[in-house]
């Protein structure tokens, strides 16, 4: 049994839960967050799940962020590191193809998502739905949308001649990138003309982990 701390509305937590689903891993999820709770963002007066600001949690993760896992005595934070660990330990022949080059390509797309796509996507969603209205900066929305679309064009071109981000096989790289792209699509920041992304997302939608942990609309609001 793997212990996970996080929240279903966090893309980073969704990645870990999706990976667990792909690998048929049993887990226990403890709801935790400094900024979000059952009813939404703290800026709108809602109580956060908490836990991350406790001394016990900070011993495990000094960053006070989610997600965090504990697998036996092994503790790990940062979602991409967690997904990579789970794939390498439990996913030989599935998420991890015992191929160092494919693993490296997967990690490259995971890093691409964190570095390029997620920052404008975070701004976009916060300004549209999560922040209290009086704290929003409407002028930030369209620049964020434009940046998201520009990065998605890169991905769409990459998918032109292959069904998944690392080639013909679904890998851990599709998990990290797929969750973020779905959120962009949900908030109309992924233009329909990016047809290769559309085809890829349709493939992902057939996977149980994606449909259970990523596609529910309420997991992307606040």
PDB file of C-alpha atoms in Angstrom:
ATOM      1  CA  UNK A   1       0.000   0.000   0.000  1.00  0.00           C
ATOM      2  CA  UNK A   2       1.414   3.361  -1.048  1.00  0.00           C
ATOM      3  CA  UNK A   3       0.526   6.443   0.982  1.00  0.00           C
ATOM      4  CA  UNK A   4      -0.130   9.561  -1.085  1.00  0.00           C
ATOM      5  CA  UNK A   5      -0.671  13.114   0.105  1.00  0.00           C
ATOM      6  CA  UNK A   6      -2.310  15.477  -2.366  1.00  0.00           C
ATOM      7  CA  UNK A   7      -5.625  16.626  -3.785  1.00  0.00           C
ATOM      8  CA  UNK A   8      -7.669  15.475  -6.796  1.00  0.00           C
ATOM      9  CA  UNK A   9      -7.792  19.032  -8.180  1.00  0.00           C
ATOM     10  CA  UNK A  10      -4.003  19.181  -8.507  1.00  0.00           C
ATOM     11  CA  UNK A  11      -2.621  18.241 -11.926  1.00  0.00           C
ATOM     12  CA  UNK A  12       0.519  17.029 -10.183  1.00  0.00           C
ATOM     13  CA  UNK A  13      -1.493  14.731  -7.913  1.00  0.00           C
ATOM     14  CA  UNK A  14      -3.541  13.551 -10.896  1.00  0.00           C
ATOM     15  CA  UNK A  15      -0.309  12.376 -12.535  1.00  0.00           C
ATOM     16  CA  UNK A  16       0.541  10.179  -9.569  1.00  0.00           C
ATOM     17  CA  UNK A  17      -2.973   8.754  -9.235  1.00  0.00           C
ATOM     18  CA  UNK A  18      -3.082   8.015 -12.959  1.00  0.00           C
ATOM     19  CA  UNK A  19       0.268   6.224 -12.763  1.00  0.00           C
ATOM     20  CA  UNK A  20      -0.996   4.132  -9.847  1.00  0.00           C
ATOM     21  CA  UNK A  21      -4.034   3.185 -11.907  1.00  0.00           C
ATOM     22  CA  UNK A  22      -1.885   2.144 -14.870  1.00  0.00           C
ATOM     23  CA  UNK A  23       0.203  -0.042 -12.564  1.00  0.00           C
ATOM     24  CA  UNK A  24      -2.716  -1.458 -10.534  1.00  0.00           C
ATOM     25  CA  UNK A  25      -1.154  -0.153  -7.332  1.00  0.00           C
ATOM     26  CA  UNK A  26      -3.161   0.130  -4.148  1.00  0.00           C
ATOM     27  CA  UNK A  27      -2.842   3.447  -2.373  1.00  0.00           C
ATOM     28  CA  UNK A  28      -4.262   5.557   0.410  1.00  0.00           C
ATOM     29  CA  UNK A  29      -4.857   9.221  -0.452  1.00  0.00           C
ATOM     30  CA  UNK A  30      -4.700  11.809   2.323  1.00  0.00           C
ATOM     31  CA  UNK A  31      -6.139  15.143   1.229  1.00  0.00           C
ATOM     32  CA  UNK A  32      -3.553  17.873   1.728  1.00  0.00           C
ATOM     33  CA  UNK A  33      -2.995  21.396   0.405  1.00  0.00           C
ATOM     34  CA  UNK A  34      -2.036  24.857   1.576  1.00  0.00           C
ATOM     35  CA  UNK A  35      -4.176  26.692  -0.969  1.00  0.00           C
ATOM     36  CA  UNK A  36      -7.146  24.513  -1.904  1.00  0.00           C
ATOM     37  CA  UNK A  37      -9.885  22.753   0.035  1.00  0.00           C
ATOM     38  CA  UNK A  38     -13.094  20.862  -0.611  1.00  0.00           C
ATOM     39  CA  UNK A  39     -14.916  24.049  -1.659  1.00  0.00           C
ATOM     40  CA  UNK A  40     -12.160  25.833  -3.548  1.00  0.00           C
ATOM     41  CA  UNK A  41      -9.289  28.284  -3.273  1.00  0.00           C
ATOM     42  CA  UNK A  42      -8.399  30.041  -0.027  1.00  0.00           C
ATOM     43  CA  UNK A  43      -8.606  33.439  -1.755  1.00  0.00           C
ATOM     44  CA  UNK A  44     -12.373  32.957  -1.871  1.00  0.00           C
ATOM     45  CA  UNK A  45     -12.531  32.333   1.850  1.00  0.00           C
ATOM     46  CA  UNK A  46     -12.495  28.540   1.707  1.00  0.00           C
ATOM     47  CA  UNK A  47     -10.564  26.431   4.197  1.00  0.00           C
ATOM     48  CA  UNK A  48      -7.614  24.478   2.761  1.00  0.00           C
ATOM     49  CA  UNK A  49      -7.127  20.788   3.372  1.00  0.00           C
ATOM     50  CA  UNK A  50      -4.046  21.725   5.365  1.00  0.00           C
ATOM     51  CA  UNK A  51      -1.549  19.129   6.676  1.00  0.00           C
ATOM     52  CA  UNK A  52       1.305  20.463   4.530  1.00  0.00           C
ATOM     53  CA  UNK A  53       2.117  23.128   7.121  1.00  0.00           C
ATOM     54  CA  UNK A  54       2.549  20.651   9.974  1.00  0.00           C
ATOM     55  CA  UNK A  55       5.949  19.767  11.384  1.00  0.00           C
ATOM     56  CA  UNK A  56       5.368  16.074  10.685  1.00  0.00           C
ATOM     57  CA  UNK A  57       4.696  16.740   7.009  1.00  0.00           C
ATOM     58  CA  UNK A  58       7.604  19.134   6.626  1.00  0.00           C
ATOM     59  CA  UNK A  59       9.970  16.462   7.906  1.00  0.00           C
ATOM     60  CA  UNK A  60       8.897  14.393   4.887  1.00  0.00           C
ATOM     61  CA  UNK A  61       8.706  17.308   2.457  1.00  0.00           C
ATOM     62  CA  UNK A  62      10.411  20.559   3.486  1.00  0.00           C
ATOM     63  CA  UNK A  63       8.766  22.321   0.534  1.00  0.00           C
ATOM     64  CA  UNK A  64       5.279  21.854   2.034  1.00  0.00           C
ATOM     65  CA  UNK A  65       3.930  20.914  -1.398  1.00  0.00           C
ATOM     66  CA  UNK A  66       1.891  18.078  -2.878  1.00  0.00           C
ATOM     67  CA  UNK A  67       2.022  15.378  -4.011  1.00  0.00           C
ATOM     68  CA  UNK A  68       4.126  13.298  -1.668  1.00  0.00           C
ATOM     69  CA  UNK A  69       4.343   9.523  -1.446  1.00  0.00           C
ATOM     70  CA  UNK A  70       5.566   7.049   1.112  1.00  0.00           C
ATOM     71  CA  UNK A  71       6.277   3.569  -0.201  1.00  0.00           C
ATOM     72  CA  UNK A  72       7.345   1.517   2.776  1.00  0.00           C
ATOM     73  CA  UNK A  73      10.080   3.626   4.327  1.00  0.00           C
ATOM     74  CA  UNK A  74      10.833   5.464   1.076  1.00  0.00           C
ATOM     75  CA  UNK A  75       9.564   9.045   0.860  1.00  0.00           C
ATOM     76  CA  UNK A  76       9.498  11.090  -2.345  1.00  0.00           C
ATOM     77  CA  UNK A  77       8.102  14.424  -3.491  1.00  0.00           C
ATOM     78  CA  UNK A  78       7.781  16.128  -6.909  1.00  0.00           C
ATOM     79  CA  UNK A  79       5.239  14.500  -9.201  1.00  0.00           C
ATOM     80  CA  UNK A  80       7.521  13.710 -12.135  1.00  0.00           C
ATOM     81  CA  UNK A  81      10.049  12.070  -9.829  1.00  0.00           C
ATOM     82  CA  UNK A  82       7.234  10.055  -8.258  1.00  0.00           C
ATOM     83  CA  UNK A  83       5.810   8.915 -11.597  1.00  0.00           C
ATOM     84  CA  UNK A  84       9.301   7.935 -12.772  1.00  0.00           C
ATOM     85  CA  UNK A  85       9.969   6.013  -9.566  1.00  0.00           C
ATOM     86  CA  UNK A  86       6.660   4.143  -9.740  1.00  0.00           C
ATOM     87  CA  UNK A  87       7.219   3.289 -13.401  1.00  0.00           C
ATOM     88  CA  UNK A  88      10.739   1.988 -12.827  1.00  0.00           C
ATOM     89  CA  UNK A  89       9.867   0.004  -9.713  1.00  0.00           C
ATOM     90  CA  UNK A  90       6.475  -1.383 -10.682  1.00  0.00           C
ATOM     91  CA  UNK A  91       6.082  -0.806 -14.415  1.00  0.00           C
ATOM     92  CA  UNK A  92       8.825  -2.800 -16.111  1.00  0.00           C
ATOM     93  CA  UNK A  93       7.556  -3.674 -19.564  1.00  0.00           C
ATOM     94  CA  UNK A  94       4.614  -1.262 -19.312  1.00  0.00           C
ATOM     95  CA  UNK A  95       5.194   2.377 -18.338  1.00  0.00           C
ATOM     96  CA  UNK A  96       8.920   1.675 -18.292  1.00  0.00           C
ATOM     97  CA  UNK A  97      10.034  -0.280 -21.337  1.00  0.00           C
ATOM     98  CA  UNK A  98      13.478  -1.185 -19.957  1.00  0.00           C
ATOM     99  CA  UNK A  99      14.851   1.229 -22.532  1.00  0.00           C
ATOM    100  CA  UNK A 100      17.073   4.029 -21.251  1.00  0.00           C
ATOM    101  CA  UNK A 101      16.550   6.138 -24.365  1.00  0.00           C
ATOM    102  CA  UNK A 102      12.764   5.912 -24.157  1.00  0.00           C
ATOM    103  CA  UNK A 103      12.957   6.749 -20.456  1.00  0.00           C
ATOM    104  CA  UNK A 104      15.072   9.792 -21.265  1.00  0.00           C
ATOM    105  CA  UNK A 105      12.588  10.927 -23.926  1.00  0.00           C
ATOM    106  CA  UNK A 106       9.744  10.494 -21.449  1.00  0.00           C
ATOM    107  CA  UNK A 107      11.562  12.594 -18.870  1.00  0.00           C
ATOM    108  CA  UNK A 108      12.255  15.232 -21.522  1.00  0.00           C
ATOM    109  CA  UNK A 109       8.538  15.639 -22.237  1.00  0.00           C
ATOM    110  CA  UNK A 110       7.727  15.654 -18.545  1.00  0.00           C
ATOM    111  CA  UNK A 111      10.254  18.450 -18.059  1.00  0.00           C
ATOM    112  CA  UNK A 112       8.904  20.262 -21.132  1.00  0.00           C
ATOM    113  CA  UNK A 113       5.441  20.212 -19.595  1.00  0.00           C
ATOM    114  CA  UNK A 114       6.620  21.573 -16.254  1.00  0.00           C
ATOM    115  CA  UNK A 115       8.924  24.180 -17.752  1.00  0.00           C
ATOM    116  CA  UNK A 116       6.906  25.494 -20.687  1.00  0.00           C
ATOM    117  CA  UNK A 117       3.236  24.493 -20.604  1.00  0.00           C
ATOM    118  CA  UNK A 118       2.329  24.487 -16.925  1.00  0.00           C
ATOM    119  CA  UNK A 119       3.329  28.074 -15.970  1.00  0.00           C
ATOM    120  CA  UNK A 120       0.970  29.845 -18.421  1.00  0.00           C
ATOM    121  CA  UNK A 121      -1.673  27.175 -17.833  1.00  0.00           C
ATOM    122  CA  UNK A 122      -1.524  27.838 -14.088  1.00  0.00           C
ATOM    123  CA  UNK A 123      -1.938  31.574 -14.672  1.00  0.00           C
ATOM    124  CA  UNK A 124      -4.803  30.970 -17.100  1.00  0.00           C
ATOM    125  CA  UNK A 125      -6.840  28.768 -14.752  1.00  0.00           C
ATOM    126  CA  UNK A 126      -6.177  30.845 -11.652  1.00  0.00           C
ATOM    127  CA  UNK A 127      -7.335  34.022 -13.387  1.00  0.00           C
ATOM    128  CA  UNK A 128     -10.382  32.380 -14.957  1.00  0.00           C
ATOM    129  CA  UNK A 129     -11.869  30.335 -12.139  1.00  0.00           C
ATOM    130  CA  UNK A 130      -9.820  29.840  -8.999  1.00  0.00           C
ATOM    131  CA  UNK A 131      -8.901  33.222  -7.585  1.00  0.00           C
ATOM    132  CA  UNK A 132     -11.436  35.464  -5.910  1.00  0.00           C
ATOM    133  CA  UNK A 133     -12.726  37.887  -8.544  1.00  0.00           C
ATOM    134  CA  UNK A 134     -11.272  40.937  -6.831  1.00  0.00           C
ATOM    135  CA  UNK A 135      -7.798  39.367  -7.024  1.00  0.00           C
ATOM    136  CA  UNK A 136      -7.923  38.470 -10.698  1.00  0.00           C
ATOM    137  CA  UNK A 137      -5.963  40.230 -13.422  1.00  0.00           C
ATOM    138  CA  UNK A 138      -8.116  39.976 -16.559  1.00  0.00           C
ATOM    139  CA  UNK A 139      -5.296  41.359 -18.697  1.00  0.00           C
ATOM    140  CA  UNK A 140      -3.248  38.239 -17.918  1.00  0.00           C
ATOM    141  CA  UNK A 141      -5.725  35.794 -19.461  1.00  0.00           C
ATOM    142  CA  UNK A 142      -5.178  36.274 -23.190  1.00  0.00           C
ATOM    143  CA  UNK A 143      -1.352  36.426 -23.024  1.00  0.00           C
ATOM    144  CA  UNK A 144      -1.442  33.170 -21.060  1.00  0.00           C
ATOM    145  CA  UNK A 145      -3.786  31.611 -23.621  1.00  0.00           C
ATOM    146  CA  UNK A 146      -1.480  32.652 -26.454  1.00  0.00           C
ATOM    147  CA  UNK A 147       1.551  31.173 -24.727  1.00  0.00           C
ATOM    148  CA  UNK A 148      -0.307  27.912 -24.072  1.00  0.00           C
ATOM    149  CA  UNK A 149      -1.352  27.671 -27.717  1.00  0.00           C
ATOM    150  CA  UNK A 150       2.179  28.349 -28.932  1.00  0.00           C
ATOM    151  CA  UNK A 151       3.598  25.527 -26.841  1.00  0.00           C
ATOM    152  CA  UNK A 152       0.791  23.192 -27.858  1.00  0.00           C
ATOM    153  CA  UNK A 153       1.705  23.796 -31.493  1.00  0.00           C
ATOM    154  CA  UNK A 154       5.119  22.331 -30.678  1.00  0.00           C
ATOM    155  CA  UNK A 155       3.492  19.219 -29.228  1.00  0.00           C
ATOM    156  CA  UNK A 156       1.032  18.915 -32.102  1.00  0.00           C
ATOM    157  CA  UNK A 157       3.880  18.978 -34.617  1.00  0.00           C
ATOM    158  CA  UNK A 158       5.741  16.367 -32.570  1.00  0.00           C
ATOM    159  CA  UNK A 159       2.695  14.066 -32.671  1.00  0.00           C
ATOM    160  CA  UNK A 160       2.333  14.380 -36.432  1.00  0.00           C
ATOM    161  CA  UNK A 161       3.865  10.983 -37.206  1.00  0.00           C
ATOM    162  CA  UNK A 162       3.481   9.101 -33.944  1.00  0.00           C
ATOM    163  CA  UNK A 163       0.551   8.205 -31.668  1.00  0.00           C
ATOM    164  CA  UNK A 164       2.249   8.943 -28.323  1.00  0.00           C
ATOM    165  CA  UNK A 165       4.848  11.412 -27.105  1.00  0.00           C
ATOM    166  CA  UNK A 166       7.645   8.823 -27.169  1.00  0.00           C
ATOM    167  CA  UNK A 167       6.607   6.955 -30.285  1.00  0.00           C
ATOM    168  CA  UNK A 168       4.313   3.984 -30.779  1.00  0.00           C
ATOM    169  CA  UNK A 169       3.976   3.099 -27.091  1.00  0.00           C
ATOM    170  CA  UNK A 170       2.178   4.751 -24.180  1.00  0.00           C
ATOM    171  CA  UNK A 171       4.744   5.745 -21.541  1.00  0.00           C
ATOM    172  CA  UNK A 172       5.034   7.802 -18.385  1.00  0.00           C
ATOM    173  CA  UNK A 173       5.694  10.819 -20.611  1.00  0.00           C
ATOM    174  CA  UNK A 174       2.085  10.700 -21.785  1.00  0.00           C
ATOM    175  CA  UNK A 175       0.863  10.888 -18.198  1.00  0.00           C
ATOM    176  CA  UNK A 176       2.470  14.181 -17.244  1.00  0.00           C
ATOM    177  CA  UNK A 177       1.877  15.850 -20.592  1.00  0.00           C
ATOM    178  CA  UNK A 178      -1.586  14.365 -21.050  1.00  0.00           C
ATOM    179  CA  UNK A 179      -2.983  15.671 -17.772  1.00  0.00           C
ATOM    180  CA  UNK A 180      -1.868  19.236 -18.446  1.00  0.00           C
ATOM    181  CA  UNK A 181      -3.036  19.237 -22.057  1.00  0.00           C
ATOM    182  CA  UNK A 182      -6.449  17.983 -20.980  1.00  0.00           C
ATOM    183  CA  UNK A 183      -6.818  20.965 -18.641  1.00  0.00           C
ATOM    184  CA  UNK A 184      -5.847  23.321 -21.462  1.00  0.00           C
ATOM    185  CA  UNK A 185      -8.443  21.644 -23.677  1.00  0.00           C
ATOM    186  CA  UNK A 186     -11.119  21.869 -20.983  1.00  0.00           C
ATOM    187  CA  UNK A 187     -10.666  25.628 -20.718  1.00  0.00           C
ATOM    188  CA  UNK A 188     -10.620  26.156 -24.502  1.00  0.00           C
ATOM    189  CA  UNK A 189      -6.917  26.915 -24.681  1.00  0.00           C
ATOM    190  CA  UNK A 190      -6.232  24.015 -27.051  1.00  0.00           C
ATOM    191  CA  UNK A 191      -7.521  24.942 -30.528  1.00  0.00           C
ATOM    192  CA  UNK A 192      -9.413  22.186 -32.413  1.00  0.00           C
ATOM    193  CA  UNK A 193      -7.107  22.758 -35.387  1.00  0.00           C
ATOM    194  CA  UNK A 194      -4.366  20.982 -33.429  1.00  0.00           C
ATOM    195  CA  UNK A 195      -5.710  17.701 -34.745  1.00  0.00           C
ATOM    196  CA  UNK A 196      -2.778  15.524 -33.714  1.00  0.00           C
ATOM    197  CA  UNK A 197      -3.315  16.491 -30.083  1.00  0.00           C
ATOM    198  CA  UNK A 198      -7.032  15.752 -30.482  1.00  0.00           C
ATOM    199  CA  UNK A 199      -6.298  12.237 -31.753  1.00  0.00           C
ATOM    200  CA  UNK A 200      -3.782  11.650 -28.957  1.00  0.00           C
ATOM    201  CA  UNK A 201      -6.206  12.835 -26.288  1.00  0.00           C
ATOM    202  CA  UNK A 202      -8.874  10.481 -27.657  1.00  0.00           C
ATOM    203  CA  UNK A 203      -6.467   7.595 -27.147  1.00  0.00           C
ATOM    204  CA  UNK A 204      -5.736   8.730 -23.603  1.00  0.00           C
ATOM    205  CA  UNK A 205      -9.457   9.042 -22.829  1.00  0.00           C
ATOM    206  CA  UNK A 206      -9.816   5.276 -23.225  1.00  0.00           C
ATOM    207  CA  UNK A 207      -7.449   4.629 -20.317  1.00  0.00           C
ATOM    208  CA  UNK A 208      -9.087   4.091 -16.932  1.00  0.00           C
ATOM    209  CA  UNK A 209      -6.555   6.181 -15.038  1.00  0.00           C
ATOM    210  CA  UNK A 210      -7.167   9.140 -17.317  1.00  0.00           C
ATOM    211  CA  UNK A 211     -10.953   8.897 -17.167  1.00  0.00           C
ATOM    212  CA  UNK A 212     -11.023   8.442 -13.375  1.00  0.00           C
ATOM    213  CA  UNK A 213      -8.403  10.945 -12.263  1.00  0.00           C
ATOM    214  CA  UNK A 214      -8.107  13.548 -15.027  1.00  0.00           C
ATOM    215  CA  UNK A 215     -11.342  14.017 -16.964  1.00  0.00           C
ATOM    216  CA  UNK A 216     -13.871  14.782 -14.165  1.00  0.00           C
ATOM    217  CA  UNK A 217     -14.773  18.435 -14.689  1.00  0.00           C
ATOM    218  CA  UNK A 218     -14.869  19.244 -10.988  1.00  0.00           C
ATOM    219  CA  UNK A 219     -11.187  18.314 -10.632  1.00  0.00           C
ATOM    220  CA  UNK A 220     -10.229  21.379 -12.653  1.00  0.00           C
ATOM    221  CA  UNK A 221     -12.343  24.017 -10.977  1.00  0.00           C
ATOM    222  CA  UNK A 222     -11.876  25.570  -7.572  1.00  0.00           C
TER     223      UNK A 222
END
